[in-house]
PDB file of C-alpha atoms in Angstrom:
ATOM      1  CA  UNK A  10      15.855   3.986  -7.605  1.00  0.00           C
ATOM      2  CA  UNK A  11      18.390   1.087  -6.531  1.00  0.00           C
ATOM      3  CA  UNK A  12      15.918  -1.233  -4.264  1.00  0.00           C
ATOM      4  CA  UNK A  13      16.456  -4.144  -2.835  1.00  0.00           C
ATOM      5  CA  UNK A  14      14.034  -6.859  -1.499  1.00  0.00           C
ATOM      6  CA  UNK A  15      15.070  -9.015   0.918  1.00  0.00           C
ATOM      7  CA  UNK A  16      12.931 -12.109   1.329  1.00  0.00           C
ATOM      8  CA  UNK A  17      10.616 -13.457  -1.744  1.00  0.00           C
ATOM      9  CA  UNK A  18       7.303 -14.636  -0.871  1.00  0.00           C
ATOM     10  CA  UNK A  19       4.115 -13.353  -1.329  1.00  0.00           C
ATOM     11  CA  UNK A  20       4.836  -9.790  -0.022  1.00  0.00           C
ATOM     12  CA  UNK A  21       8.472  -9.343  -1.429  1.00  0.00           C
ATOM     13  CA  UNK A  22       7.250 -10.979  -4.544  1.00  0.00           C
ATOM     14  CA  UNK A  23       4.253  -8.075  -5.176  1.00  0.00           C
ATOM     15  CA  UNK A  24       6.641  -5.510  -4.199  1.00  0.00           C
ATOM     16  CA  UNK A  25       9.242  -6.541  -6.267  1.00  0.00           C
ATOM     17  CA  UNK A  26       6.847  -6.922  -9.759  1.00  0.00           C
ATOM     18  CA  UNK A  27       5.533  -3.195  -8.332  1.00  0.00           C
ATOM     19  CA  UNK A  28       9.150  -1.918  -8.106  1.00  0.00           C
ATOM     20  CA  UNK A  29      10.031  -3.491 -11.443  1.00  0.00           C
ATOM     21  CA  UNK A  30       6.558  -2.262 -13.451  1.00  0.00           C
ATOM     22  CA  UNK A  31       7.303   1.018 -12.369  1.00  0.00           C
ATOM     23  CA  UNK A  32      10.979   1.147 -13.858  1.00  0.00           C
ATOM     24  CA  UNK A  33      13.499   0.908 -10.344  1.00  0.00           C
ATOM     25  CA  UNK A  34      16.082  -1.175 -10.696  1.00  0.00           C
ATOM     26  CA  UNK A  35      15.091  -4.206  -8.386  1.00  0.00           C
ATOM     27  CA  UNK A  36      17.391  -7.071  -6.635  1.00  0.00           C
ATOM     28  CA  UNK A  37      15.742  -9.835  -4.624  1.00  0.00           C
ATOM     29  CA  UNK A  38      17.166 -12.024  -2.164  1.00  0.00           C
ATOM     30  CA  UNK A  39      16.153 -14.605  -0.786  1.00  0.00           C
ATOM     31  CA  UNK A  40      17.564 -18.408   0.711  1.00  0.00           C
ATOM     32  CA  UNK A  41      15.239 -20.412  -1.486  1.00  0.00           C
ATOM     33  CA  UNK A  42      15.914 -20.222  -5.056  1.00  0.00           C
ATOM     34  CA  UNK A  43      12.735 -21.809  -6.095  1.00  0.00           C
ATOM     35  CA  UNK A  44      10.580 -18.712  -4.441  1.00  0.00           C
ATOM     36  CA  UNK A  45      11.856 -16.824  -7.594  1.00  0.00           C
ATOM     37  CA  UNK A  46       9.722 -18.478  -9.871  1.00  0.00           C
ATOM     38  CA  UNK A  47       6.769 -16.763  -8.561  1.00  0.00           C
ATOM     39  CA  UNK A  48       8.361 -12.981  -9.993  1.00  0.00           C
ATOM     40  CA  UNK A  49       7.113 -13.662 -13.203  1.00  0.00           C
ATOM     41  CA  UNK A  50       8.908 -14.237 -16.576  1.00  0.00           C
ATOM     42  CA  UNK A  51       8.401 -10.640 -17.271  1.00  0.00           C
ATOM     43  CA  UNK A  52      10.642  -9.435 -14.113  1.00  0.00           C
ATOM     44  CA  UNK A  53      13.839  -7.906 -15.144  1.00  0.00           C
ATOM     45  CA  UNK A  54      15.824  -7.519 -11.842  1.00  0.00           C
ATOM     46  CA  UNK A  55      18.092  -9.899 -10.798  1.00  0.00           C
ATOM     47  CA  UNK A  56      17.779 -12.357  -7.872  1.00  0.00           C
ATOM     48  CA  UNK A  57      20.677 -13.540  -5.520  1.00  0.00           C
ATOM     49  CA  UNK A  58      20.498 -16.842  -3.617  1.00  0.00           C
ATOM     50  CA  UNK A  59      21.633 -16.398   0.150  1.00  0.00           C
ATOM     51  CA  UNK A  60      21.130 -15.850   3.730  1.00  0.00           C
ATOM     52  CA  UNK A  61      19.930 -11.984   4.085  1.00  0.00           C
ATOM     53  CA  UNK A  62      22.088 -12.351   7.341  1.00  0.00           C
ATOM     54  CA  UNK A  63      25.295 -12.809   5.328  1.00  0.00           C
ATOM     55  CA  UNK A  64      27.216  -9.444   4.305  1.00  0.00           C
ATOM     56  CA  UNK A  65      28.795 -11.261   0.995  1.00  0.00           C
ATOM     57  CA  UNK A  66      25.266 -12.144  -0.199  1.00  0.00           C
ATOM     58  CA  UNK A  67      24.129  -8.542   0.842  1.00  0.00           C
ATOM     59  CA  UNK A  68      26.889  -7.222  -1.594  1.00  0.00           C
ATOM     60  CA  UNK A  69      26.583  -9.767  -4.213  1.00  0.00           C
ATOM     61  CA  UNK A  70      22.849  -8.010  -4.652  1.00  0.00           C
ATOM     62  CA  UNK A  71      23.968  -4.659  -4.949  1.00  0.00           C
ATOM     63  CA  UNK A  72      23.291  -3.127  -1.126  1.00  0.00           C
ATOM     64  CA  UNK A  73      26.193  -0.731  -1.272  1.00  0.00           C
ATOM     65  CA  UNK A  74      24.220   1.061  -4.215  1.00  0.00           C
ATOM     66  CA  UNK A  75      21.019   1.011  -3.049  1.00  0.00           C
ATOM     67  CA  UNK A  76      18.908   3.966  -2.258  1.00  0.00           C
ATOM     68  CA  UNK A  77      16.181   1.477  -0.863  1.00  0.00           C
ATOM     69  CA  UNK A  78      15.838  -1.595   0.910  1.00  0.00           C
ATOM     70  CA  UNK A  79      12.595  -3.374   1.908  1.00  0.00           C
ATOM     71  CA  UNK A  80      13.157  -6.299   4.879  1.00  0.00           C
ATOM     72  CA  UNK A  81      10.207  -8.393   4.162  1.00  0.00           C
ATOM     73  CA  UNK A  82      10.706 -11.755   5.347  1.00  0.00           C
ATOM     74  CA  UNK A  83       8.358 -13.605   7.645  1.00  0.00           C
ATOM     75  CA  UNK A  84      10.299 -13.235  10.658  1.00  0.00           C
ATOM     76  CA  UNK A  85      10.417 -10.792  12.585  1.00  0.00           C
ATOM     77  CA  UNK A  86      14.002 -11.479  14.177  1.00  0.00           C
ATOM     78  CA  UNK A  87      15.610 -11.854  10.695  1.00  0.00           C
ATOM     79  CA  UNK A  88      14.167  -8.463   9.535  1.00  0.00           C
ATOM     80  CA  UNK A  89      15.167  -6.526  12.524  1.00  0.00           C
ATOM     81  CA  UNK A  90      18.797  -7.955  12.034  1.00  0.00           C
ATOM     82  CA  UNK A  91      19.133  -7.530   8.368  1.00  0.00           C
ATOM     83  CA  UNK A  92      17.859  -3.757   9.090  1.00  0.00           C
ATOM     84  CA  UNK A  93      20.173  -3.413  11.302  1.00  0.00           C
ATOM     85  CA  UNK A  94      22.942  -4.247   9.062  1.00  0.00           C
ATOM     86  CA  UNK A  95      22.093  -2.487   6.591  1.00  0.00           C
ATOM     87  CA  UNK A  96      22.057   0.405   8.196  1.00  0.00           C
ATOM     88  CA  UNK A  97      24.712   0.435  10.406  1.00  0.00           C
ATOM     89  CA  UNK A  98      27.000  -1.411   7.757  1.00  0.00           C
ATOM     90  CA  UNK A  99      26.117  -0.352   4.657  1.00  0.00           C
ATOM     91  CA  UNK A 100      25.175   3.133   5.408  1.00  0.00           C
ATOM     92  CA  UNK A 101      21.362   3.083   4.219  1.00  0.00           C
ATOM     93  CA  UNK A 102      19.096   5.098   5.259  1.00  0.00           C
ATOM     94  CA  UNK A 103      15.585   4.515   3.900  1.00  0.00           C
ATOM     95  CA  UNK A 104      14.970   0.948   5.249  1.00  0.00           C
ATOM     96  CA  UNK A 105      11.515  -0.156   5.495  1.00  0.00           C
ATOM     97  CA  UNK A 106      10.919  -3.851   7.478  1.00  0.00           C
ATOM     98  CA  UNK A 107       7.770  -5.575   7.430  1.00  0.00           C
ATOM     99  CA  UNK A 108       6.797  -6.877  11.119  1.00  0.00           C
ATOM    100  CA  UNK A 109       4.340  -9.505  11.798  1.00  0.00           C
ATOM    101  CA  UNK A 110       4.318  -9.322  15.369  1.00  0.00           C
ATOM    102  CA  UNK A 111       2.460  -5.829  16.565  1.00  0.00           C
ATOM    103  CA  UNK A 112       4.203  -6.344  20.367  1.00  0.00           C
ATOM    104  CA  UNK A 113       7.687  -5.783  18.486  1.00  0.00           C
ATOM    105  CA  UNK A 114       7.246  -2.545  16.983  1.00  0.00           C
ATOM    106  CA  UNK A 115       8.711  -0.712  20.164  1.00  0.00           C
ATOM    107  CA  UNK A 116      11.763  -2.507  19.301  1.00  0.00           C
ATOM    108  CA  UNK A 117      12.065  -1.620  15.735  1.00  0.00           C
ATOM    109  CA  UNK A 118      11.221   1.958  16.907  1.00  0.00           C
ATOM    110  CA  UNK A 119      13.897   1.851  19.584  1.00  0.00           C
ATOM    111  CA  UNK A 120      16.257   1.285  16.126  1.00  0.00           C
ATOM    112  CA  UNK A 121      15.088   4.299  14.704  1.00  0.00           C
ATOM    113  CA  UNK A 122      13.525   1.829  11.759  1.00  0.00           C
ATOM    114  CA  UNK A 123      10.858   2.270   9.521  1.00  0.00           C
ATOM    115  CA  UNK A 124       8.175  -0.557   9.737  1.00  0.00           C
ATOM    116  CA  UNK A 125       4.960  -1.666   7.961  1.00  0.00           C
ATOM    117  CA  UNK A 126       2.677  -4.273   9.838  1.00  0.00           C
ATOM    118  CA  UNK A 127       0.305  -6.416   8.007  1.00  0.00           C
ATOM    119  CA  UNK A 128      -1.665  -7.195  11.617  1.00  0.00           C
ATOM    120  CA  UNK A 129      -1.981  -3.698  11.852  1.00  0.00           C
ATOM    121  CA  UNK A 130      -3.132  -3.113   8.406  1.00  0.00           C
ATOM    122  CA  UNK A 131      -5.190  -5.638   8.224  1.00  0.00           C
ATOM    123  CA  UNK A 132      -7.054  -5.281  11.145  1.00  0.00           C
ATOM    124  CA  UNK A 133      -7.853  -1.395  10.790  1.00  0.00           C
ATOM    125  CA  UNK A 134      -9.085  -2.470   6.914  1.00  0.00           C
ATOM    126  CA  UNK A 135     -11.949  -4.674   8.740  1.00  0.00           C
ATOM    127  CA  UNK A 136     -12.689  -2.594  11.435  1.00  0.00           C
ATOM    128  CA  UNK A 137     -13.266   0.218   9.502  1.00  0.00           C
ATOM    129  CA  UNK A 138     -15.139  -2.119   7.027  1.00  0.00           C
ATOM    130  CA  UNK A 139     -17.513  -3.338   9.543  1.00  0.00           C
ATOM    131  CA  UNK A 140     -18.631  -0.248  11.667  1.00  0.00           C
ATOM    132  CA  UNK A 141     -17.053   2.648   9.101  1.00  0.00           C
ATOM    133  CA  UNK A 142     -18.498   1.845   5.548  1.00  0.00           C
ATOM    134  CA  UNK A 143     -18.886   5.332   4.485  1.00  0.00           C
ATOM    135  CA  UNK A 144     -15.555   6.236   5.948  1.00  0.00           C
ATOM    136  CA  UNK A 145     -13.585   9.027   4.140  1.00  0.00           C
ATOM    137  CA  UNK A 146     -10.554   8.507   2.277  1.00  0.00           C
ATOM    138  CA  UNK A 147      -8.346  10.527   1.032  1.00  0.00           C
ATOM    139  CA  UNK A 148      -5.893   9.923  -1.954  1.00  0.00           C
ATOM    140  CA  UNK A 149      -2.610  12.014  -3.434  1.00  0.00           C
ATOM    141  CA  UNK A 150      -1.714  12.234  -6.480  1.00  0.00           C
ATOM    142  CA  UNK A 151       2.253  14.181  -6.740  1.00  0.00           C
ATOM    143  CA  UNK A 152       1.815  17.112  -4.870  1.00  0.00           C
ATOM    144  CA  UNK A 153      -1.849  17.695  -4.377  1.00  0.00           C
ATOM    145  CA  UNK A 154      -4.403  15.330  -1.950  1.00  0.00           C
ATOM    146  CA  UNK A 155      -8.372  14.641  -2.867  1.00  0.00           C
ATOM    147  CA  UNK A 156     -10.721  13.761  -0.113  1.00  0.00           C
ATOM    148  CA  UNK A 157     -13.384  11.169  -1.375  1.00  0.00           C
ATOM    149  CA  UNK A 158     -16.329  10.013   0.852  1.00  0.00           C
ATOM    150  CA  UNK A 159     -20.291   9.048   0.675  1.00  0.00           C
ATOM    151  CA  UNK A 160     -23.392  10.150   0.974  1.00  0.00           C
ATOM    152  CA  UNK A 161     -26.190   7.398   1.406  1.00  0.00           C
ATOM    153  CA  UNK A 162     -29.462   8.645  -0.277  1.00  0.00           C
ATOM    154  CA  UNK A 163     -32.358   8.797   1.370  1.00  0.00           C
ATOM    155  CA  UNK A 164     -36.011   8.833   0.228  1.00  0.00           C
ATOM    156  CA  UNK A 165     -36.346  12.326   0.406  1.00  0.00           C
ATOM    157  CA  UNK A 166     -33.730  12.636  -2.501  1.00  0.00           C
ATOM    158  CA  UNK A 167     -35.418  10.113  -4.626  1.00  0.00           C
ATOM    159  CA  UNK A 168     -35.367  10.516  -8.013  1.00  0.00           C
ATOM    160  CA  UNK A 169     -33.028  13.983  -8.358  1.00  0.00           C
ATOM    161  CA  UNK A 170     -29.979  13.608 -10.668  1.00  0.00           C
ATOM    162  CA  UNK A 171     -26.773  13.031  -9.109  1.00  0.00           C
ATOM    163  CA  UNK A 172     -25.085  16.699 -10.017  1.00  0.00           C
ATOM    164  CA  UNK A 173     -28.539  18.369  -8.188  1.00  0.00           C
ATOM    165  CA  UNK A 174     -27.082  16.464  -4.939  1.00  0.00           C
ATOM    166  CA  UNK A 175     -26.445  18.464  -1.473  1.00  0.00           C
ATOM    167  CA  UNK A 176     -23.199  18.821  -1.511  1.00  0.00           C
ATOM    168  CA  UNK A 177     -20.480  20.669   0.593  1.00  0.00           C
ATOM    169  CA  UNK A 178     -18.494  23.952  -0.489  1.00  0.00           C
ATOM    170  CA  UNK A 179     -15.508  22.526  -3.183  1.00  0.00           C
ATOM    171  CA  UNK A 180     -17.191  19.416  -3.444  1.00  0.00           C
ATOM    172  CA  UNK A 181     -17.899  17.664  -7.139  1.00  0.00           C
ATOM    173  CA  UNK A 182     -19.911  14.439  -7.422  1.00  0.00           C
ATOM    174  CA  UNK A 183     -17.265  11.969  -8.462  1.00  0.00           C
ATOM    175  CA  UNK A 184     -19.504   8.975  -9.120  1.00  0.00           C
ATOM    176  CA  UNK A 185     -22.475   6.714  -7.734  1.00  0.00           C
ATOM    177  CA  UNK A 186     -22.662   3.218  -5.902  1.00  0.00           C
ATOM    178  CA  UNK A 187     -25.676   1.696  -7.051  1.00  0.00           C
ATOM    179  CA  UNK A 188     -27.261  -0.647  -4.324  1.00  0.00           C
ATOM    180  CA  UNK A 189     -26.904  -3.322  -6.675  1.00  0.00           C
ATOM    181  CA  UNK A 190     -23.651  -3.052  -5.923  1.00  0.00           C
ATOM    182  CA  UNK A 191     -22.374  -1.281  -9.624  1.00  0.00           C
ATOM    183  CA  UNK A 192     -20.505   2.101  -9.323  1.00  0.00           C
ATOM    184  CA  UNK A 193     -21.344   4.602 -12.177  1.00  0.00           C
ATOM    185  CA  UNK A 194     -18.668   7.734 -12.845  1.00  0.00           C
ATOM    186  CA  UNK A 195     -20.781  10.825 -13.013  1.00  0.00           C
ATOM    187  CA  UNK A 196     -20.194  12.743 -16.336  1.00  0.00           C
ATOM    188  CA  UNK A 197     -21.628  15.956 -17.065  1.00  0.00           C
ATOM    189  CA  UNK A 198     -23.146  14.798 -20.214  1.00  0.00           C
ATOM    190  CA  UNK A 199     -24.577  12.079 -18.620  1.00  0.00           C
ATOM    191  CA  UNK A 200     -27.948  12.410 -16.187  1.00  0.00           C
ATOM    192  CA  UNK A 201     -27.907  10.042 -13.023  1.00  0.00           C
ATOM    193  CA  UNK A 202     -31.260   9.460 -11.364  1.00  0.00           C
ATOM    194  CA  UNK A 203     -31.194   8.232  -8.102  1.00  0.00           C
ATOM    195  CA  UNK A 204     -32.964   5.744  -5.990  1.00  0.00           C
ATOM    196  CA  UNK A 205     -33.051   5.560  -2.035  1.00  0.00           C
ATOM    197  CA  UNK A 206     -30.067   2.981  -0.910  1.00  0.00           C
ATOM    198  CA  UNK A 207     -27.536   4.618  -2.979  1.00  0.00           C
ATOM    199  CA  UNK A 208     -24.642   6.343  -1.997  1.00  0.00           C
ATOM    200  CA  UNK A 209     -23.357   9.433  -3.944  1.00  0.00           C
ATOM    201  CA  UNK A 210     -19.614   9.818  -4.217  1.00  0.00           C
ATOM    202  CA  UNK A 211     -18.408  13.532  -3.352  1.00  0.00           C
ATOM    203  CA  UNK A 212     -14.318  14.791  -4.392  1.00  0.00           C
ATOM    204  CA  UNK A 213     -12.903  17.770  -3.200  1.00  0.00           C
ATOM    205  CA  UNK A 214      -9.424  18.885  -3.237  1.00  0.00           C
ATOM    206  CA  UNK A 215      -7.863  19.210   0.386  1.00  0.00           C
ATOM    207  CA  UNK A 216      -4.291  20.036  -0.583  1.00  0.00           C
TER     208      UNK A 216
END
């Protein structure tokens, strides 16, 4: 894809290396040229010295042939406006903006606009950290989703290898979190005794 980052620090920065690595063609924007030294000498798009806000910069980085544009600036204002624009003026469609501010959402909604909220993110990260530890996950990979999630031992399961573990209908063991803290990849070639205060890793394929 054609995708264009508007705003280069930290968080427009990882996404554009991210974009690049994985072979889209990436522009960056952003009003201080000497943010671009943090892309790396091995980026490859091109960067374009402006204010997002301004429709010539916009065009000098390519927005009327973009199939993507990321708004990821640290404020919120800017990002709603230069969504805006692009959508409106530029005709594209799949514009995600980055908003700092959870309170604003409703706005950005309003817009019909895409969002991502680090306060958000971060926040359900620790909460599930702190009272959900053995929390499910799940994970896709193309077309098709895995469920992953743990099972502490306990002492009555002392001592069995991890493939004679209970597990659930469609379940494999995928692996096993020491309590020391090391994670081991179960192999069928390869016997995993375990101790009470471990936690067994289960996969099963949900879609």
């Amino acid at each position: 894809m054609n995708v264009l980052v508007v705003g280069c620090g930290r968080l427009g920065t990882r996404l554009a290396g991210l974009l690049d690595e994985h072979g889209h063609d990436v522009a960056v924007i952003d009003s201080n040229p000497d943010t671009f030294r943090n892309l790396g000498e091995d980026f490859s798009g091109i960067t374009v010295t402006g204010m997002p806000m301004d429709m010539t910069v916009l065009q000098n980085a390519g927005v009327e042939s973009c199939d993507a544009v990321a708004v990821v600036t640290p404020d919120d204002n800017l990002n709603i406006t230069v969504s805006q624009i692009v959508r409106e003026f530029f005709g594209v469609q799949n514009v995600v903006a980055r908003i700092s501010d959870p309170a604003r959402e409703n706005v950005f909604e309003r817009f019909g606009l895409k969002t991502v909220c680090p306060t958000n993110l971060a926040g359900d990260s620790i909460f599930t950290a702190l009272t959900q530890p053995l929390a499910s996950r799940n994970v896709s990979f193309e077309s098709a989703t895995a469920a992953f999630h743990c099972r502490a031992v306990d002492q009555a399961h002392e001592g069995i290898s991890a493939a004679a573990a209970p597990k659930d209908t469609g379940e494999t063991v995928f692996g096993v979190l020491h309590r020391n803290g090391t994670l081991e990849l179960y192999s069928s070639d390869r016997r995993i005794i375990l101790a009470e205060g471990d936690k067994v890793i289960f996969a099963k394929v949900i879609d």
